[in-house]
Amino acid sequence: MRIAFLGLGIMGRPMAANLVKAGHDVAVWNRSAGKTVDGARVAATPAEAARDAEVVWICVSDTKAVESVLFGAEGVEATIASGATIVDSSTISPSAERKFAEKFAAKGVHYVDAPVTGSKVAAESGSLIFMAGGDEETLAKLDPLFKALGKQVFHMGEASKGQAVKIAMNLQIAMIYEGFAEALTLATKLGVNVDRMLQLIQASMVKSGVVEYKAPFILKRDFTPNFPLRLMLKDIHLALDAAKEVRVKLPGLETVEEVYEMASEDGHQDLDYAATLTLLEKWAGVEVKGAA
Ligand code: NAP
C-alpha cells in the first residue's frame, strides 16, 4: 500500500520502519528536519506526503499537532484523495477527533482513530495494542497494516471511541501507579523492607501489570522515559477536559494532576512518569530502596 507516515517521534519512527519492513511504499514527514526511516521517502510537507497516499497514518504529540498536520498550511486536507483513509495513532481529545473525522467524511475520506498502548519497545517489536474507532469495512482494509504494527486491535465503535477509551485507560495507569508510589513512600518511612513488600504485593490481589512493569525500574532508580511524564500529564488533562465536557467529576485524578504539575515544576517532565515518586520521597524525606 502507498502510505504517508506523519510524525517520527519515539513511537512514530519505529512504526513507520515496521510498515517499510512489511513491504509497503512509505513516505515520511516530520516537523523538524533530520528524522528519517531507512527505505522510506522523505516528504517536505504533510500535503506532499498525503498526495497519492492510500493511507495517511499520523503519530504526533497532541490535539494541536494533529490539527496542524491535517488542516494547517500545507496540511493533509490540501491533497488527500477522496476514498483514502486517515489513521490517527496520537492520543488526543475525543471530541476534537470526532470533529476531524466529520470534516474528512464530508470529503469522502475515511477516518480511523487508533491510539496505542505499549511504549517504545512495543512499537519497535510490532506488538502494540490498538484501540480503534471507525467503520468495520475501513478497519478490515487496514488489517495488514495493523498486523505489521501490533498484536491486537480492539474495535471500540465509531471514530473518536478509540480516544475515549485510551484516556480512560491512562487515567487508570496514572492512578494505579500513584497508589503504588504513595504506598512505597509510606512503607519506606515506616521502615518496611521494600523487596519483601513487593513479594507480598505479587502474592495478593494488589498485584497489577503497572506494578509489575514499573517496580524493577524504580528499584534501579531508572527514570529514563518509557512513557514521559509530560505525555502522561497531557493525557490526564485530556481526561479532565473530556470529563468536564460531559459533566463527570474525577476527584482522584484532579489530585494526581497536581502531583504531576509539581513534578513538572521540579524539572521531571522529560523523565518517565514513574519519577512522580521522587516528589513524594522529597516531601517524606525518604528514598525508596530495594536490594536490586
Ligand atoms: P514524541 O517522541 O514527543 O514525538 C512527538 C512527535 O510529534 C514528533 O515527531 C514531533 O515533531 C511531532 N509534533 C509535535 N508537535 C507538532 C506540531 N505542532 N506539528 C507537527 N508535528 C508535531 O512523542 P511519542 O512518544 O512518539 O508520542 C506520540 C503520541 O503517541 C502521543 O500522543 C503520545 O501520547 C502517544 N503515545 C505515546 C506512548 C509512548 O510510550 N511514548 C505510548 C502510547 C501513546 P518534532 O520532531 O518536530 O518535535
Short mmCIF file of C-alpha atoms and ligand atoms in Angstrom, two decimals:
data_model
loop_
_atom_site.label_atom_id
_atom_site.label_comp_id
_atom_site.label_asym_id
_atom_site.label_seq_id
_atom_site.Cartn_x
_atom_site.Cartn_y
_atom_site.Cartn_z
CA MET A 1 0.00 0.00 0.00
CA ARG A 2 1.07 3.61 -0.52
CA ILE A 3 1.34 5.08 2.96
CA ALA A 4 2.20 8.55 4.23
CA PHE A 5 3.52 8.43 7.81
CA LEU A 6 3.48 11.75 9.65
CA GLY A 7 5.42 12.20 12.90
CA LEU A 8 8.69 10.39 13.63
CA GLY A 9 8.85 10.67 17.42
CA ILE A 10 9.55 7.90 19.96
CA MET A 11 6.53 5.94 18.67
CA GLY A 12 6.15 7.08 15.05
CA ARG A 13 9.62 6.28 13.84
CA PRO A 14 9.62 2.56 14.69
CA MET A 15 6.02 2.29 13.45
CA ALA A 16 6.97 3.76 10.07
CA ALA A 17 10.01 1.43 9.97
CA ASN A 18 7.76 -1.60 10.54
CA LEU A 19 5.50 -0.54 7.65
CA VAL A 20 8.57 -0.36 5.38
CA LYS A 21 9.70 -3.79 6.64
CA ALA A 22 6.26 -5.21 5.77
CA GLY A 23 6.88 -4.17 2.15
CA HIS A 24 4.76 -1.01 1.91
CA ASP A 25 5.62 2.07 -0.12
CA VAL A 26 6.11 4.65 2.64
CA ALA A 27 6.65 8.41 2.52
CA VAL A 28 7.53 10.03 5.86
CA TRP A 29 7.26 13.57 7.16
CA ASN A 30 8.38 15.08 10.47
CA ARG A 31 8.02 18.68 11.66
CA SER A 32 11.73 19.04 12.48
CA ALA A 33 14.03 18.05 9.66
CA GLY A 34 16.60 15.29 10.05
CA LYS A 35 14.45 12.38 11.24
CA THR A 36 14.29 9.67 8.60
CA VAL A 37 13.41 5.99 8.22
CA ASP A 38 15.51 3.59 6.13
CA GLY A 39 13.69 2.65 2.94
CA ALA A 40 11.12 5.47 3.14
CA ARG A 41 10.95 8.62 1.02
CA VAL A 42 11.08 11.92 2.91
CA ALA A 43 8.31 14.40 2.06
CA ALA A 44 8.74 18.15 2.59
CA THR A 45 5.19 18.74 3.92
CA PRO A 46 2.19 16.71 5.12
CA ALA A 47 0.40 17.73 1.90
CA GLU A 48 3.23 16.34 -0.22
CA ALA A 49 3.28 13.08 1.77
CA ALA A 50 -0.50 12.68 1.53
CA ARG A 51 -0.69 13.25 -2.25
CA ASP A 52 -1.41 9.84 -3.88
CA ALA A 53 -1.34 8.07 -0.48
CA GLU A 54 -3.97 5.38 0.10
CA VAL A 55 -3.44 5.67 3.86
CA VAL A 56 -2.17 8.64 5.87
CA TRP A 57 -1.00 7.46 9.30
CA ILE A 58 -0.36 10.10 11.97
CA CYS A 59 1.51 9.84 15.29
CA VAL A 60 2.25 13.27 16.77
CA SER A 61 2.14 14.73 20.28
CA ASP A 62 -1.25 16.26 20.92
CA THR A 63 -4.54 17.66 19.63
CA LYS A 64 -2.99 20.89 18.31
CA ALA A 65 -0.29 18.96 16.48
CA VAL A 66 -2.85 16.70 14.77
CA GLU A 67 -4.96 19.73 13.83
CA SER A 68 -1.97 21.49 12.30
CA VAL A 69 -0.84 18.40 10.36
CA LEU A 70 -4.36 17.93 8.98
CA PHE A 71 -5.58 21.49 8.43
CA GLY A 72 -2.55 23.79 8.72
CA ALA A 73 -0.75 25.41 5.80
CA GLU A 74 0.37 22.51 3.57
CA GLY A 75 -1.70 20.11 5.65
CA VAL A 76 -3.14 16.75 4.61
CA GLU A 77 -6.51 18.33 3.73
CA ALA A 78 -4.97 20.11 0.74
CA THR A 79 -4.09 16.96 -1.21
CA ILE A 80 -5.72 13.85 0.23
CA ALA A 81 -7.83 11.97 -2.32
CA SER A 82 -11.44 11.02 -1.81
CA GLY A 83 -11.52 7.31 -0.88
CA ALA A 84 -8.22 7.49 1.03
CA THR A 85 -8.03 6.73 4.76
CA ILE A 86 -6.56 8.72 7.65
CA VAL A 87 -5.47 6.81 10.77
CA ASP A 88 -4.53 8.79 13.87
CA SER A 89 -2.41 6.96 16.46
CA SER A 90 -1.71 10.07 18.54
CA THR A 91 -3.53 10.34 21.88
CA ILE A 92 -5.78 13.39 21.58
CA SER A 93 -9.13 14.85 22.59
CA PRO A 94 -12.04 12.54 21.66
CA SER A 95 -14.33 15.48 20.83
CA ALA A 96 -11.70 17.10 18.58
CA GLU A 97 -11.09 13.75 16.86
CA ARG A 98 -14.82 13.42 16.18
CA LYS A 99 -14.85 16.85 14.51
CA PHE A 100 -11.78 16.00 12.40
CA ALA A 101 -13.44 12.74 11.29
CA GLU A 102 -16.65 14.59 10.34
CA LYS A 103 -14.75 17.14 8.25
CA PHE A 104 -13.00 14.41 6.30
CA ALA A 105 -16.14 12.29 5.96
CA ALA A 106 -17.67 15.26 4.11
CA LYS A 107 -14.82 14.92 1.58
CA GLY A 108 -15.26 11.17 1.16
CA VAL A 109 -12.14 10.40 3.23
CA HIS A 110 -12.34 7.52 5.73
CA TYR A 111 -11.16 8.32 9.24
CA VAL A 112 -9.98 5.99 11.99
CA ASP A 113 -8.62 6.90 15.39
CA ALA A 114 -6.24 4.20 16.58
CA PRO A 115 -4.31 5.28 19.67
CA VAL A 116 -1.99 2.68 21.12
CA THR A 117 -0.97 1.08 24.35
CA GLY A 118 2.55 -0.25 24.70
CA SER A 119 5.54 2.06 24.67
CA LYS A 120 8.67 2.37 22.54
CA VAL A 121 9.60 -1.30 22.99
CA ALA A 122 6.22 -2.48 21.69
CA ALA A 123 6.39 0.00 18.78
CA GLU A 124 9.80 -1.41 17.83
CA SER A 125 8.80 -5.05 18.12
CA GLY A 126 5.48 -4.56 16.30
CA SER A 127 3.48 -5.62 19.35
CA LEU A 128 1.36 -2.54 20.03
CA ILE A 129 -2.28 -2.85 21.08
CA PHE A 130 -4.61 -0.54 19.15
CA MET A 131 -7.89 0.94 20.39
CA ALA A 132 -9.71 1.75 17.18
CA GLY A 133 -12.71 3.89 16.27
CA GLY A 134 -14.10 3.78 12.74
CA ASP A 135 -16.27 1.71 10.44
CA GLU A 136 -15.82 -2.07 10.14
CA GLU A 137 -15.09 -2.00 6.41
CA THR A 138 -12.27 0.54 6.75
CA LEU A 139 -10.77 -1.34 9.67
CA ALA A 140 -10.84 -4.58 7.67
CA LYS A 141 -8.87 -2.88 4.84
CA LEU A 142 -6.31 -1.68 7.38
CA ASP A 143 -5.84 -5.14 8.86
CA PRO A 144 -2.47 -5.88 7.14
CA LEU A 145 -1.12 -2.57 8.44
CA PHE A 146 -2.36 -3.20 11.98
CA LYS A 147 -0.72 -6.66 11.79
CA ALA A 148 2.61 -5.08 10.79
CA LEU A 149 2.48 -2.70 13.76
CA GLY A 150 0.77 -4.52 16.56
CA LYS A 151 -0.58 -7.69 18.09
CA GLN A 152 -4.21 -6.76 18.73
CA VAL A 153 -6.87 -4.28 17.64
CA PHE A 154 -9.83 -3.54 19.90
CA HIS A 155 -12.64 -2.02 17.83
CA MET A 156 -14.43 0.34 20.23
CA GLY A 157 -17.10 1.87 17.95
CA GLU A 158 -17.20 4.85 15.61
CA ALA A 159 -14.35 7.36 15.08
CA SER A 160 -13.28 9.01 18.39
CA LYS A 161 -14.18 5.99 20.56
CA GLY A 162 -10.54 4.83 20.41
CA GLN A 163 -9.51 8.12 22.01
CA ALA A 164 -12.31 7.92 24.57
CA VAL A 165 -11.14 4.54 25.82
CA LYS A 166 -7.45 5.46 25.58
CA ILE A 167 -7.81 8.35 28.04
CA ALA A 168 -9.88 6.13 30.34
CA MET A 169 -7.03 3.57 30.22
CA ASN A 170 -4.34 6.13 31.01
CA LEU A 171 -6.46 7.53 33.85
CA GLN A 172 -6.20 4.07 35.44
CA ILE A 173 -2.47 3.71 34.80
CA ALA A 174 -1.75 7.13 36.34
CA MET A 175 -3.85 6.39 39.41
CA ILE A 176 -2.67 2.80 39.93
CA TYR A 177 0.94 3.98 39.71
CA GLU A 178 0.30 6.87 42.10
CA GLY A 179 -1.22 4.45 44.62
CA PHE A 180 1.86 2.24 44.32
CA ALA A 181 4.25 5.20 44.66
CA GLU A 182 2.41 6.53 47.74
CA ALA A 183 2.40 3.04 49.32
CA LEU A 184 6.16 2.65 48.70
CA THR A 185 6.86 6.07 50.19
CA LEU A 186 4.79 5.47 53.33
CA ALA A 187 6.11 1.92 53.80
CA THR A 188 9.72 3.13 53.46
CA LYS A 189 9.12 5.88 56.01
CA LEU A 190 7.68 3.23 58.35
CA GLY A 191 10.81 1.12 57.91
CA VAL A 192 9.31 -1.66 55.76
CA ASN A 193 11.64 -3.78 53.59
CA VAL A 194 10.55 -2.88 50.04
CA ASP A 195 11.71 -6.13 48.41
CA ARG A 196 9.64 -8.12 50.91
CA MET A 197 6.67 -5.84 50.35
CA LEU A 198 6.91 -6.42 46.58
CA GLN A 199 6.79 -10.19 47.16
CA LEU A 200 3.68 -9.64 49.26
CA ILE A 201 2.07 -7.48 46.54
CA GLN A 202 2.72 -10.19 43.94
CA ALA A 203 1.10 -12.81 46.18
CA SER A 204 -2.00 -10.71 46.88
CA MET A 205 -4.85 -9.10 44.92
CA VAL A 206 -2.91 -5.82 44.93
CA LYS A 207 -0.67 -7.15 42.15
CA SER A 208 -1.07 -5.40 38.82
CA GLY A 209 0.55 -5.06 35.42
CA VAL A 210 1.51 -1.47 36.25
CA VAL A 211 3.30 -2.51 39.46
CA GLU A 212 4.99 -5.47 37.78
CA TYR A 213 6.25 -3.29 34.92
CA LYS A 214 7.41 -0.33 36.98
CA ALA A 215 8.90 -1.95 40.11
CA PRO A 216 12.22 -3.09 38.53
CA PHE A 217 12.84 0.42 37.13
CA ILE A 218 12.10 2.04 40.50
CA LEU A 219 14.39 -0.32 42.39
CA LYS A 220 17.19 0.53 39.92
CA ARG A 221 16.31 4.26 40.27
CA ASP A 222 15.99 4.28 36.47
CA PHE A 223 13.60 7.06 35.45
CA THR A 224 14.63 7.29 31.79
CA PRO A 225 11.42 7.74 29.81
CA ASN A 226 9.48 4.73 28.59
CA PHE A 227 6.44 6.99 28.69
CA PRO A 228 7.45 10.57 29.53
CA LEU A 229 5.76 12.34 32.43
CA ARG A 230 4.88 15.29 30.11
CA LEU A 231 2.82 12.94 27.88
CA MET A 232 1.04 11.31 30.83
CA LEU A 233 0.22 14.80 32.12
CA LYS A 234 -1.14 15.66 28.66
CA ASP A 235 -3.38 12.58 28.86
CA ILE A 236 -4.50 13.49 32.39
CA HIS A 237 -5.53 16.90 31.02
CA LEU A 238 -7.36 15.19 28.14
CA ALA A 239 -9.31 13.04 30.62
CA LEU A 240 -10.15 16.01 32.86
CA ASP A 241 -11.24 18.10 29.84
CA ALA A 242 -13.38 15.27 28.45
CA ALA A 243 -14.90 14.78 31.91
CA LYS A 244 -15.76 18.48 32.08
CA GLU A 245 -17.41 18.35 28.65
CA VAL A 246 -19.75 15.58 29.82
CA ARG A 247 -20.06 16.85 33.42
CA VAL A 248 -18.27 13.99 35.14
CA LYS A 249 -16.33 14.64 38.35
CA LEU A 250 -12.92 12.91 38.78
CA PRO A 251 -11.63 13.99 42.21
CA GLY A 252 -8.85 11.38 42.39
CA LEU A 253 -7.44 12.35 39.01
CA GLU A 254 -7.64 16.05 39.89
CA THR A 255 -5.29 15.41 42.81
CA VAL A 256 -2.95 13.27 40.73
CA GLU A 257 -2.83 16.10 38.18
CA GLU A 258 -1.49 18.43 40.91
CA VAL A 259 1.27 15.94 41.71
CA TYR A 260 2.23 15.82 38.01
CA GLU A 261 2.19 19.64 37.76
CA MET A 262 4.54 19.89 40.76
CA ALA A 263 6.80 17.13 39.41
CA SER A 264 7.00 19.12 36.14
CA GLU A 265 7.88 22.26 38.10
CA ASP A 266 10.68 20.20 39.70
CA GLY A 267 12.04 19.62 36.18
CA HIS A 268 10.93 15.97 35.78
CA GLN A 269 8.70 16.42 32.73
CA ASP A 270 11.02 14.54 30.35
CA LEU A 271 11.63 11.65 32.75
CA ASP A 272 9.32 8.65 32.95
CA TYR A 273 6.05 9.30 34.81
CA ALA A 274 7.43 6.91 37.47
CA ALA A 275 9.50 9.92 38.56
CA THR A 276 6.42 11.32 40.32
CA LEU A 277 7.70 9.05 43.12
CA THR A 278 10.69 11.35 43.65
CA LEU A 279 8.34 14.19 44.60
CA LEU A 280 6.62 12.03 47.24
CA GLU A 281 10.05 10.98 48.51
CA LYS A 282 11.14 14.62 48.74
CA TRP A 283 8.06 15.51 50.78
CA ALA A 284 8.57 12.47 53.05
CA GLY A 285 12.33 12.87 53.38
CA VAL A 286 12.99 9.24 52.34
CA GLU A 287 14.25 7.31 49.32
CA VAL A 288 12.64 4.03 48.29
CA LYS A 289 15.38 1.39 48.07
CA GLY A 290 15.43 -2.28 47.22
CA ALA A 291 18.28 -4.75 47.21
CA ALA A 292 18.34 -4.74 43.37
P1 NAP B 1 7.38 12.34 20.92
O1 NAP B 1 8.57 11.44 20.88
O2 NAP B 1 7.38 13.53 21.80
O3 NAP B 1 7.14 12.80 19.39
C1 NAP B 1 6.16 13.72 19.07
C2 NAP B 1 6.09 13.89 17.58
O4 NAP B 1 5.07 14.88 17.30
C3 NAP B 1 7.38 14.39 16.95
O5 NAP B 1 7.51 13.83 15.68
C4 NAP B 1 7.11 15.90 16.88
O6 NAP B 1 7.88 16.56 15.89
C5 NAP B 1 5.64 15.89 16.49
N1 NAP B 1 4.99 17.18 16.76
C6 NAP B 1 4.84 17.79 17.95
N2 NAP B 1 4.15 18.95 17.80
C7 NAP B 1 3.88 19.06 16.48
C8 NAP B 1 3.21 20.02 15.70
N3 NAP B 1 2.67 21.11 16.24
N4 NAP B 1 3.08 19.79 14.37
C9 NAP B 1 3.61 18.68 13.82
N5 NAP B 1 4.28 17.73 14.49
C10 NAP B 1 4.40 17.92 15.81
O7 NAP B 1 6.04 11.54 21.26
P2 NAP B 1 5.73 9.98 21.15
O8 NAP B 1 6.21 9.32 22.40
O9 NAP B 1 6.16 9.46 19.83
O10 NAP B 1 4.13 10.02 21.23
C11 NAP B 1 3.32 10.32 20.12
C12 NAP B 1 1.86 10.09 20.52
O11 NAP B 1 1.68 8.74 20.94
C13 NAP B 1 1.45 10.99 21.70
O12 NAP B 1 0.13 11.43 21.51
C14 NAP B 1 1.55 10.05 22.89
O13 NAP B 1 0.68 10.43 23.94
C15 NAP B 1 1.15 8.72 22.26
N6 NAP B 1 1.69 7.55 22.97
C16 NAP B 1 3.00 7.51 23.34
C17 NAP B 1 3.47 6.39 24.03
C18 NAP B 1 4.90 6.30 24.50
O14 NAP B 1 5.21 5.37 25.25
N7 NAP B 1 5.81 7.20 24.12
C19 NAP B 1 2.62 5.31 24.30
C20 NAP B 1 1.30 5.38 23.88
C21 NAP B 1 0.84 6.51 23.22
P3 NAP B 1 9.35 17.15 16.23
O15 NAP B 1 10.30 16.03 15.97
O16 NAP B 1 9.48 18.28 15.29
O17 NAP B 1 9.33 17.60 17.67
#
